[in-house]
Coordinates of C-alpha atoms in Angstrom, one line a residue:
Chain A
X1 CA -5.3 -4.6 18.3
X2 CA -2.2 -4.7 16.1
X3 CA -0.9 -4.2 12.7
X4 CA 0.1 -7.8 11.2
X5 CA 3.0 -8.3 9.7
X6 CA 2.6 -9.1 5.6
X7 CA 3.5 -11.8 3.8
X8 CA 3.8 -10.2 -0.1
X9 CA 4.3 -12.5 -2.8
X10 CA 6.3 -10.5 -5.8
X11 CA 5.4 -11.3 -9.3
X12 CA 8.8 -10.2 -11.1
X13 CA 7.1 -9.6 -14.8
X14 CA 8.6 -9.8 -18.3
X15 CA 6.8 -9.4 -21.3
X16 CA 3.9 -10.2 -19.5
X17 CA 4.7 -13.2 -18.0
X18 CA 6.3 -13.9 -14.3
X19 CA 9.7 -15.1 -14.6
X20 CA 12.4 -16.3 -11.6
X21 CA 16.0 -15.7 -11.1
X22 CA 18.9 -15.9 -9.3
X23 CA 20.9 -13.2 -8.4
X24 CA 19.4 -11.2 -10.8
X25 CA 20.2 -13.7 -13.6
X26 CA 19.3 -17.0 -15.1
X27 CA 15.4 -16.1 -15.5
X28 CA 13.1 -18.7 -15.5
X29 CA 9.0 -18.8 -16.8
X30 CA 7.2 -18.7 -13.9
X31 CA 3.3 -18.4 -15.2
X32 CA 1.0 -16.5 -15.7
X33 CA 0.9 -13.0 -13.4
X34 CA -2.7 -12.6 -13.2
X35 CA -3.3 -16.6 -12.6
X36 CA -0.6 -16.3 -9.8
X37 CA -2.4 -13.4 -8.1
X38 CA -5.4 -15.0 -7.8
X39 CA -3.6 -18.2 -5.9
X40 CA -2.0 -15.6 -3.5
X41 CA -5.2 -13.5 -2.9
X42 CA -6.7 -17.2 -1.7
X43 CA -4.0 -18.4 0.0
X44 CA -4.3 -15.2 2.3
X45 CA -1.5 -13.3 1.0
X46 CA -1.7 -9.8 2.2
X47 CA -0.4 -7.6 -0.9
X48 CA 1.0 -8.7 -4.2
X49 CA 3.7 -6.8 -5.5
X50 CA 4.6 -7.1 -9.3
X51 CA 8.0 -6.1 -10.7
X52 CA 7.8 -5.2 -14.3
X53 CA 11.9 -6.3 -15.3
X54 CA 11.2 -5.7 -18.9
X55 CA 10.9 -2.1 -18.1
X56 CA 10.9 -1.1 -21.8
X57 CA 8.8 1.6 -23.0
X58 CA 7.1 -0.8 -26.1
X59 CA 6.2 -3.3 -23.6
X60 CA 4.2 -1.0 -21.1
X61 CA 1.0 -1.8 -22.5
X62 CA 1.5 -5.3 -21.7
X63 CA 2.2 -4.0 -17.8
X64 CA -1.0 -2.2 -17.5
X65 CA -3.0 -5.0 -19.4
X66 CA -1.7 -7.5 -16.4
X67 CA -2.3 -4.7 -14.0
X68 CA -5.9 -4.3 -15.1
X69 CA -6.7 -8.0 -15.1
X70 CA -5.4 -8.6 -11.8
X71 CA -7.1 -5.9 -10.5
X72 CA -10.1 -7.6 -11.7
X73 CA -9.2 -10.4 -9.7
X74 CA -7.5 -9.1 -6.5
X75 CA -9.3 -7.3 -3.5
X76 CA -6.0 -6.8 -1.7
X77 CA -3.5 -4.2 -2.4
X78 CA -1.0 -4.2 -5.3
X79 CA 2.0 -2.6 -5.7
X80 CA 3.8 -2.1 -9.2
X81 CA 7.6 -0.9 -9.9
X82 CA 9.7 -1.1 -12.5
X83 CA 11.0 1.3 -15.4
X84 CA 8.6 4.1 -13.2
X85 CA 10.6 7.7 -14.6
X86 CA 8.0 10.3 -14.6
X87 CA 5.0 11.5 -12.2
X88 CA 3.1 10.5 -15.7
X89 CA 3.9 7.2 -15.8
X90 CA 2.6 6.3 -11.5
X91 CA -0.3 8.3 -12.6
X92 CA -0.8 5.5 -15.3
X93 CA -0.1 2.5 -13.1
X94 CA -2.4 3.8 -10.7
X95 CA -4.6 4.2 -12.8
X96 CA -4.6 0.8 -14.0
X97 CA -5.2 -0.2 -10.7
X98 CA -2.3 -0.3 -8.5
X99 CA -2.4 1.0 -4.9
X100 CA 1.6 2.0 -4.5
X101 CA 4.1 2.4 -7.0
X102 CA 7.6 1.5 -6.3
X103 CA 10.7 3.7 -7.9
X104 CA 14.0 2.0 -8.1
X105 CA 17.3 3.4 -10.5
X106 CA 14.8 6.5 -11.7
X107 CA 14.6 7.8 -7.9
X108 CA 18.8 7.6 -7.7
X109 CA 18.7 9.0 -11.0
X110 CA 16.0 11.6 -10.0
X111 CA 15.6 11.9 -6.6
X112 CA 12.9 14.4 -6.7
X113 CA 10.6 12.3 -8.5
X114 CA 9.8 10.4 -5.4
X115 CA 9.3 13.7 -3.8
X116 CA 6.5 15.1 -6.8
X117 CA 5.4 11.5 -6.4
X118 CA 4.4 11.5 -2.8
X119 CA 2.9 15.3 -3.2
X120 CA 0.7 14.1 -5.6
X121 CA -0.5 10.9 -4.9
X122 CA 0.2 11.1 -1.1
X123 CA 3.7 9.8 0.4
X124 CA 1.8 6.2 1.2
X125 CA 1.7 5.8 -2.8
X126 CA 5.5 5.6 -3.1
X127 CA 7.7 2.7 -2.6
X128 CA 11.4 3.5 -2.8
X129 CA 12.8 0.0 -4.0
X130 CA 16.7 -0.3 -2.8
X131 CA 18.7 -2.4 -4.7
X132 CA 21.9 -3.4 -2.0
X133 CA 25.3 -5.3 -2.7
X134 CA 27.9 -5.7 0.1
X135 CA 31.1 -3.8 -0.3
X136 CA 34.4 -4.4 1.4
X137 CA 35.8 -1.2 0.5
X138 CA 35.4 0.5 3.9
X139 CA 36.2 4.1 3.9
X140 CA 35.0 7.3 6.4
X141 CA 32.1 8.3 4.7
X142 CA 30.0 5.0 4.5
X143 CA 27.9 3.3 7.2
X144 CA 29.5 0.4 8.3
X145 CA 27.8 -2.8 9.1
X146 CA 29.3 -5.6 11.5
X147 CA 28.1 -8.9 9.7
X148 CA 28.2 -12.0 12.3
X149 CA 31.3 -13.6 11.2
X150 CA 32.9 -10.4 12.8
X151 CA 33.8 -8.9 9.1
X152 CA 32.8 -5.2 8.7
X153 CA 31.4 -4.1 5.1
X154 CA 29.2 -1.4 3.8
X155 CA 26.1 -2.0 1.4
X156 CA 26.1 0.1 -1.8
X157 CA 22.8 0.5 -3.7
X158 CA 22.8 -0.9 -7.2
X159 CA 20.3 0.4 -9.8
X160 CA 19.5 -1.3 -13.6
X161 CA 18.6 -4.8 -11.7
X162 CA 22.0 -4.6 -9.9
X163 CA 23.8 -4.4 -13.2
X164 CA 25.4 -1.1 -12.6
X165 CA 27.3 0.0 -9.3
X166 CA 26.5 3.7 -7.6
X167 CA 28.9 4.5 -4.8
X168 CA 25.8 5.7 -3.0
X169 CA 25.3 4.1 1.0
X170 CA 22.1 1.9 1.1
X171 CA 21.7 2.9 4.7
X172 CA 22.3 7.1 4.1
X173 CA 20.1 6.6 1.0
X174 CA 17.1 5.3 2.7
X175 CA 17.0 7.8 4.7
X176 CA 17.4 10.3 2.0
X177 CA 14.1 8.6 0.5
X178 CA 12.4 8.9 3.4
X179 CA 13.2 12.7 3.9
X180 CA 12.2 13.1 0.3
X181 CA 8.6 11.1 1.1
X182 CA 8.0 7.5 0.4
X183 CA 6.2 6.0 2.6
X184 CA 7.8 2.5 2.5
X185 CA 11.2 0.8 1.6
X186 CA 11.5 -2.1 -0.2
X187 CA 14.7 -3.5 0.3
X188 CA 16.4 -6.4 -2.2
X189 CA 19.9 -7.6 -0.8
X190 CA 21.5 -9.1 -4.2
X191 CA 23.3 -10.9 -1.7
X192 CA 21.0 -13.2 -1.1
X193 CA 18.3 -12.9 -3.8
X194 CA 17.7 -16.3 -5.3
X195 CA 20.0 -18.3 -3.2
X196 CA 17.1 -19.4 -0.6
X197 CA 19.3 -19.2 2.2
X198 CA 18.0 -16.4 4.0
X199 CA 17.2 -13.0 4.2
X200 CA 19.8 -10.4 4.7
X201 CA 19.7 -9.6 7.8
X202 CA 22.4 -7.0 8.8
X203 CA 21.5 -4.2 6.6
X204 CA 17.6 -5.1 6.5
X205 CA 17.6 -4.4 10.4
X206 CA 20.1 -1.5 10.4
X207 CA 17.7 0.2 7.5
X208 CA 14.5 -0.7 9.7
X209 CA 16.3 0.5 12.8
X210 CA 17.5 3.9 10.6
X211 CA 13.8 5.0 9.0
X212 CA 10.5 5.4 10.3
X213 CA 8.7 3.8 7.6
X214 CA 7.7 0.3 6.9
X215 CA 11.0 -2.0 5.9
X216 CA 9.7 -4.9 3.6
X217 CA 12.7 -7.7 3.5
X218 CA 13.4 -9.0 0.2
X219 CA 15.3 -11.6 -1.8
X220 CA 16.3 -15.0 -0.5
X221 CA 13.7 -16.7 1.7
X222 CA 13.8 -21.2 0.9
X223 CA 12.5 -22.1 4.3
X224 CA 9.5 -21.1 6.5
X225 CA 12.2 -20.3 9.3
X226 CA 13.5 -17.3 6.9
X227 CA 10.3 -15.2 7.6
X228 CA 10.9 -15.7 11.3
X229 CA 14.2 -14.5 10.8
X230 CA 13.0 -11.4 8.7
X231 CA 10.4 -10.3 10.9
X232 CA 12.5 -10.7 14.5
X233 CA 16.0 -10.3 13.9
X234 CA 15.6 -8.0 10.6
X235 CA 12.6 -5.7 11.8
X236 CA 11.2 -6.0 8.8
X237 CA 7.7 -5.0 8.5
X238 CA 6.6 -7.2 5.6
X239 CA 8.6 -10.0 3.8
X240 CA 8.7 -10.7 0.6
X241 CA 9.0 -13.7 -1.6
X242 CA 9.0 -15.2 -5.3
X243 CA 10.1 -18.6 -6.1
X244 CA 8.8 -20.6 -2.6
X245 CA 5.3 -19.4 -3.7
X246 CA 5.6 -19.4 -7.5
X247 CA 7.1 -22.9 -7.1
X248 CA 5.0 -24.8 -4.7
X249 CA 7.0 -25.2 -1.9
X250 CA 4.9 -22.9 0.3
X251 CA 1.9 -21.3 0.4
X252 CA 1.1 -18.0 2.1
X253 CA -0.7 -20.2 5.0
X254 CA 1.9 -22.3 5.6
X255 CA 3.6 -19.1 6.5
X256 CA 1.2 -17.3 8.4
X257 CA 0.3 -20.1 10.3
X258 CA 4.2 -21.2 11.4
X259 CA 4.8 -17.5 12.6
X260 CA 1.4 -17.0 14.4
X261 CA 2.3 -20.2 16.1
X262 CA 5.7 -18.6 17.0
X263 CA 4.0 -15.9 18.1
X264 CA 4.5 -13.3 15.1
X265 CA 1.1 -11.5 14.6
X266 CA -0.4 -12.3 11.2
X267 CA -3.5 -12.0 9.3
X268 CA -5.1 -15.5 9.1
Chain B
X1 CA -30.0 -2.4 -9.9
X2 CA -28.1 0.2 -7.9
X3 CA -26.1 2.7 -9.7
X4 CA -22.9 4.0 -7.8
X5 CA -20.4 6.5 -9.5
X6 CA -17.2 6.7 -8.2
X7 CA -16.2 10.2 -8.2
X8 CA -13.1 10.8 -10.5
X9 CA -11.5 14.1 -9.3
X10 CA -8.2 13.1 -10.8
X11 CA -6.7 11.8 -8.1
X12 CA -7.0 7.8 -6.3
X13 CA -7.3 4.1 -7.4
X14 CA -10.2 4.0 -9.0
X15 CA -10.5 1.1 -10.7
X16 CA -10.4 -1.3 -7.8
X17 CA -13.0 0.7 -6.6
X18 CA -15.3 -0.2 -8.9
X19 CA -14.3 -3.5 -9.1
X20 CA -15.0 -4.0 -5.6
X21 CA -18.2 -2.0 -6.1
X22 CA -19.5 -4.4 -8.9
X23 CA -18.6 -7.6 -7.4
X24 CA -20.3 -6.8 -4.2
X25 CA -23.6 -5.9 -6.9
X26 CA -23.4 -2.6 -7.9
X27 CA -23.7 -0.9 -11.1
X28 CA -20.4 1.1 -10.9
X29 CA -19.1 4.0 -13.1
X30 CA -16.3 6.0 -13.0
X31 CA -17.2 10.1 -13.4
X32 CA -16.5 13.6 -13.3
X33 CA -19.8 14.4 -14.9
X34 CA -21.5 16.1 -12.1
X35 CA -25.2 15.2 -14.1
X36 CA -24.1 12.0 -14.1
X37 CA -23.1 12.4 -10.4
X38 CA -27.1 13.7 -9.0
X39 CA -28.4 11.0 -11.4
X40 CA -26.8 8.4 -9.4
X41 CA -28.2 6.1 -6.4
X42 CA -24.8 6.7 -4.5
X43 CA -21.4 8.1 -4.7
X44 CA -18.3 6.9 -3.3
X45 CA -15.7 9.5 -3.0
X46 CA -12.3 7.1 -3.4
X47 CA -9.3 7.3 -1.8
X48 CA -5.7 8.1 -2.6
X49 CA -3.4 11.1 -2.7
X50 CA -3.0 14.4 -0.6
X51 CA -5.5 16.2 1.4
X52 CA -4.6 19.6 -0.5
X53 CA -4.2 18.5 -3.7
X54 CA -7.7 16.7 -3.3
X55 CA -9.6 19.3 -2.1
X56 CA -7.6 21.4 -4.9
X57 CA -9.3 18.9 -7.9
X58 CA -12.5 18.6 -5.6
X59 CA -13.2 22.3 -6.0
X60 CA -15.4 22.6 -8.6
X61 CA -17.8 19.6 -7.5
X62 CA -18.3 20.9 -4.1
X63 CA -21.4 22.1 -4.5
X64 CA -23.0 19.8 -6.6
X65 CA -21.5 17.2 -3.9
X66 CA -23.2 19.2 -1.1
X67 CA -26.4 19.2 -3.2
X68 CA -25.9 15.1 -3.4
X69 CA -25.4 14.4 0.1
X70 CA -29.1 16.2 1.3
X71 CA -30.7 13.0 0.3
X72 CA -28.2 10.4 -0.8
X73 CA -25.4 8.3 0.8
X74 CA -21.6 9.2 -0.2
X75 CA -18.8 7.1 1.1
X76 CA -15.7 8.6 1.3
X77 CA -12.3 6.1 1.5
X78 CA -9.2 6.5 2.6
X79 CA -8.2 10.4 1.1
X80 CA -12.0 10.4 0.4
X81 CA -12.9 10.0 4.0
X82 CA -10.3 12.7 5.5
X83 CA -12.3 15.2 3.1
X84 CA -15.1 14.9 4.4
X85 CA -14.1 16.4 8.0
X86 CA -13.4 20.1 9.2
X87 CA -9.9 20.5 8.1
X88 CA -6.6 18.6 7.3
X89 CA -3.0 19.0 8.1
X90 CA -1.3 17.5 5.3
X91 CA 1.4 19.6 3.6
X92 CA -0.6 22.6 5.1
X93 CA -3.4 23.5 7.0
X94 CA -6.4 23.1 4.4
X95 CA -10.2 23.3 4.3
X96 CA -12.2 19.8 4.1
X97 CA -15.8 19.9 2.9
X98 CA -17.2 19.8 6.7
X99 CA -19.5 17.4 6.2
X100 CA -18.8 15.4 9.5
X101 CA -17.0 17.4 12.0
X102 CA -13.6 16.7 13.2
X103 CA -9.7 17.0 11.8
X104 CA -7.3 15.0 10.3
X105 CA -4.0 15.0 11.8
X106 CA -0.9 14.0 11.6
X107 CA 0.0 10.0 13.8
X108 CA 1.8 11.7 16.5
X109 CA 5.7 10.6 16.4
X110 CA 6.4 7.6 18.0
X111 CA 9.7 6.1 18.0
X112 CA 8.5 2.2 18.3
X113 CA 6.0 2.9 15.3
X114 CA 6.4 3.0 11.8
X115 CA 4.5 5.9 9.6
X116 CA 2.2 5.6 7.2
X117 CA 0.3 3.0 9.6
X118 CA 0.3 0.3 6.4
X119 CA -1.4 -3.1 6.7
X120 CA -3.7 -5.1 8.1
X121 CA -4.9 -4.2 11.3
X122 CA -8.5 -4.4 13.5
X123 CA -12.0 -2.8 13.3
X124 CA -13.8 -2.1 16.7
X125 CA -17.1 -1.5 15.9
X126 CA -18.7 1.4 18.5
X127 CA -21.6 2.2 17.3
X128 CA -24.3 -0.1 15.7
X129 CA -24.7 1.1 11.7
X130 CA -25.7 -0.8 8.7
X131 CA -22.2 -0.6 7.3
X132 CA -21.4 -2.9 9.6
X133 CA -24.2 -5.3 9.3
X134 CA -22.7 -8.8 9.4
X135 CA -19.0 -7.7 9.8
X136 CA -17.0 -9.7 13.2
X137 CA -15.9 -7.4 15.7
X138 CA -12.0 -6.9 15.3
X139 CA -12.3 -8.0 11.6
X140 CA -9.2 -7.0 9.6
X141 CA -8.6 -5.0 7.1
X142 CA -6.4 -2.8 5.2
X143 CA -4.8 0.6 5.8
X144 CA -2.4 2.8 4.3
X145 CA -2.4 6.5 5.4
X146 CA -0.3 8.9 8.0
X147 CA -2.7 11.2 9.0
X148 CA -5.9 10.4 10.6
X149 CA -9.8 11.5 11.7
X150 CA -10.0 13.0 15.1
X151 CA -13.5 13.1 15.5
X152 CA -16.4 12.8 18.9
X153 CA -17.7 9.2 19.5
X154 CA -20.7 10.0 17.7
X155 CA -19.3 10.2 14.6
X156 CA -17.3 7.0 15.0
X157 CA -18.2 4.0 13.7
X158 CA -15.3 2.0 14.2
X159 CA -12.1 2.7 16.1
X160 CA -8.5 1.4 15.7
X161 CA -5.6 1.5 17.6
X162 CA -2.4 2.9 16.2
X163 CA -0.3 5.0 18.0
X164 CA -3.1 6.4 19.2
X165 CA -7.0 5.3 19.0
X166 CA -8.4 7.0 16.0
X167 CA -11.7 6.6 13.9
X168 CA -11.5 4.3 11.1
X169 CA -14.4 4.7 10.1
X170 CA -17.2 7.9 10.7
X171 CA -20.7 8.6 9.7
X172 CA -22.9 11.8 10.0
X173 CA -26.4 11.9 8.2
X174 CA -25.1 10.5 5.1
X175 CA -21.8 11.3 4.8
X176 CA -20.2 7.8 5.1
X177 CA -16.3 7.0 5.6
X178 CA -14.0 4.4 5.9
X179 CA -10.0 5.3 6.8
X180 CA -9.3 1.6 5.7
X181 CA -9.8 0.6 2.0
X182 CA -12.7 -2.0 1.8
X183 CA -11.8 -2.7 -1.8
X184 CA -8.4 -3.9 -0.9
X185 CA -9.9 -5.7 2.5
X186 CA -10.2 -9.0 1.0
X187 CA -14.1 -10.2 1.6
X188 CA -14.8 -8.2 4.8
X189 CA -14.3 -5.5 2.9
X190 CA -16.7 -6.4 0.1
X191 CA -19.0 -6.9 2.4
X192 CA -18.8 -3.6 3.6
X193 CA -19.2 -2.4 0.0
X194 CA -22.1 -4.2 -0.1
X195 CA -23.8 -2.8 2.9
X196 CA -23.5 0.5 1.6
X197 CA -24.8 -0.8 -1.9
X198 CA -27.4 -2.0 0.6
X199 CA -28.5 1.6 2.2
X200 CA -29.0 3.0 -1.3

């Protein structure tokens, strides 16, 4: 018996409608959410995460509405972040039917919030999302990654979809998140994110190797080789894509079935 | 046709409950009206938050719970189904409503496992029950939860490895419960949901 790794396509959402970029930028329409869902809930996918980018208070309503549909439609678990600032407002989501919520710039902002989160609705329930850009600025305080061209950097978490630098350390952060209680870190490298060359894979394994919670690997898968990579040299527990599935290029059993053939335990 | 209320005690993901509840042919409501509650053909108890703060909201419908369970099926998931044992350890020691016996505990610390045990992962059905009816031995589905139900092999239905072996899902008299969310379990799971539909 053994836990399977997940494939988890992300539905980044605005106004209602999925929508693809790169490196944060450039957005693209991408369909419609709760049409998307149901593909991924056939093709085997083993969670759905959407990403509410709009993250403005009139547009909520939309969120849920998508929420509630695909709930409708999906028997598989769904996770919902963006714009999450209160215990109110994962209370709603939930209610709409999502099974986690994530917390992104509100939990750097607030970093008790995670903790009321995970007392209330039970430390599985929160996702601490992790925003990460390489930094060259090395200095005594930061945690400092060796990439494999032999350069050293550290990884500072971003927050407003990477708009707006922190100073914090992605690595010391996650496990500050953890310590406060979420139950799982979903980790977006904007070095990567849209590019399709890859994962990140220095800090995604130093986080996984840091924390004792479930790592999911985000941002910049283009070939099937790239959840390999994720799974065996980043540790990740779950990867997690956009554009390959939104696209066409892939489905979620093309996936599963090239890693269970390379021996990475899936659910087919 | 059968009438199921899911139990709204203000915590838990509700909604896919009854989703999952009416597409496997059940009548489903959501409720805190305890008439509503005896009035019903089952009641699923659903599943997420913490222990404490469960049995906290829970309070009040204990009894009329107890009452319930005399004659009529509950199934508890996830959350739901770590209430119904002896006692939980979450953020505390606290009181569960004893209706199978047994604890729920914390996964003991294990440095090559991750905690919450999240995913998909296997079903090893022990013991013959109609819940299972039609499910494939070492069927997958879907768990999210760090604590689990340390219970006797008689109230085990199914058993999972993680960490440690653990009941995934338990059963005494009619106190149903599933560790694993058949809601989010893709069509195994519905099938479950059905079965119980099926005892009702």
């Amino acid at each position: 018996m053994t836990l399977t790794k997940r494939i988890i396509p992300c539905l980044d959402i605005k106004d209602g409608r999925v929508v693809k970029g790169t490196n944060f930028l450039g957005l693209r329409d991408a369909g419609d959410p709760v049409e998307l869902a149901a593909r991924y809930n056939e093709q085997g996918a083993d969670e759905v995460v959407f990403l509410d980018i709009t993250a403005s208070k009139e547009n909520r309503s939309a969120l849920i509405d998508v929420i509630r549909r695909a709930a409708d439609e999906l028997f598989l678990p769904l996770t919902v972040g963006g714009g999450v600032s209160s215990v109110d407002d994962m209370h709603s989501l939930l209610r709409a039917g999502a099974d986690k919520v994530s917390i992104n710039t509100s939990g750097i902002k607030n970093p008790d919030l995670i903790r009321q989160g995970a007392e209330k609705f039970g430390n599985q329930c929160i996702v601490s999302a992790i925003d990460v850009r390489r930094n060259d600025n090395l200095s005594d305080d930061v945690t400092i990654i060796s990439m494999p061209d032999g350069s050293e950097c550290w990884y500072e978490v971003v927050i407003y979809g990477g708009s707006k630098q922190t100073g914090i350390d992605a690595v010391l952060w996650a496990k500050e998140a953890e310590r406060l209680g979420c139950g799982e870190i979903l980790l977006t490298s904007m070095e990567t994110d849209g590019v399709k060359e890859g994962f990140d894979i220095p800090i995604t394994s130093k986080i996984a190797s840091e924390v004792k919670i479930p790592v999911i690997a985000s941002g910049g898968v283009g070939k099937l080789e790239h959840f390999y990579d994720g799974f065996v040299y980043g540790h990740a527990d779950a990867c997690l894509a956009a554009s390959v599935f939104h696209f066409g290029e892939m489905t979620v059993g093309d996936v599963k079935k090239y890693l269970a053939d390379r021996g990475v335990p899936v659910r087919i | 046709m059968t009438r199921v209320i899911i139990l709204d005690y203000g915590l838990g993901n509700l909604r896919s409950v009854k989703k999952g509840l009416e597409k496997a042919g059940a009548e489903a409501q959501i409720s805190s009206d305890l008439d509503v509650m005896a009035s019903a053909d089952g009641v699923v108890l659903p599943g997420v938050g913490a222990f404490s703060e469960g049995m906290e909201k829970l309070e009040k419908m204990k009894s009329a719970l107890y009452e319930y369970v005399k004659d009529r099926p509950v199934l508890g998931i996830c959350l739901g189904m770590q209430m119904l044992l002896d006692v939980g350890e979450e953020y505390g020691v606290h009181e569960g409503l004893k209706l199978v016996p047994g604890a729920v505990r914390h996964f003991p610390v294990n440095d090559s496992f991750k905690i919450p045990h999240m995913g998909w992962n296997n079903i090893e059905i022990t013991q013959k029950s109609p819940l299972f009816e039609g499910i494939e031995n070492q069927s997958y589905v879907y768990f999210v939860h760090s604590y689990y139900a340390d219970t006797k092999p008689q109230y085990t239905l199914t058993k999972t490895d993680y960490i440690c072996p653990f009941a995934s899902s338990i059963r005494n008299k009619n106190a149903y419960g599933t560790q694993f969310h058949p809601e989010k379990s893709g069509t195994t799971g519905l099938k479950i949901l059905e079965n119980f539909i099926n005892l009702l």
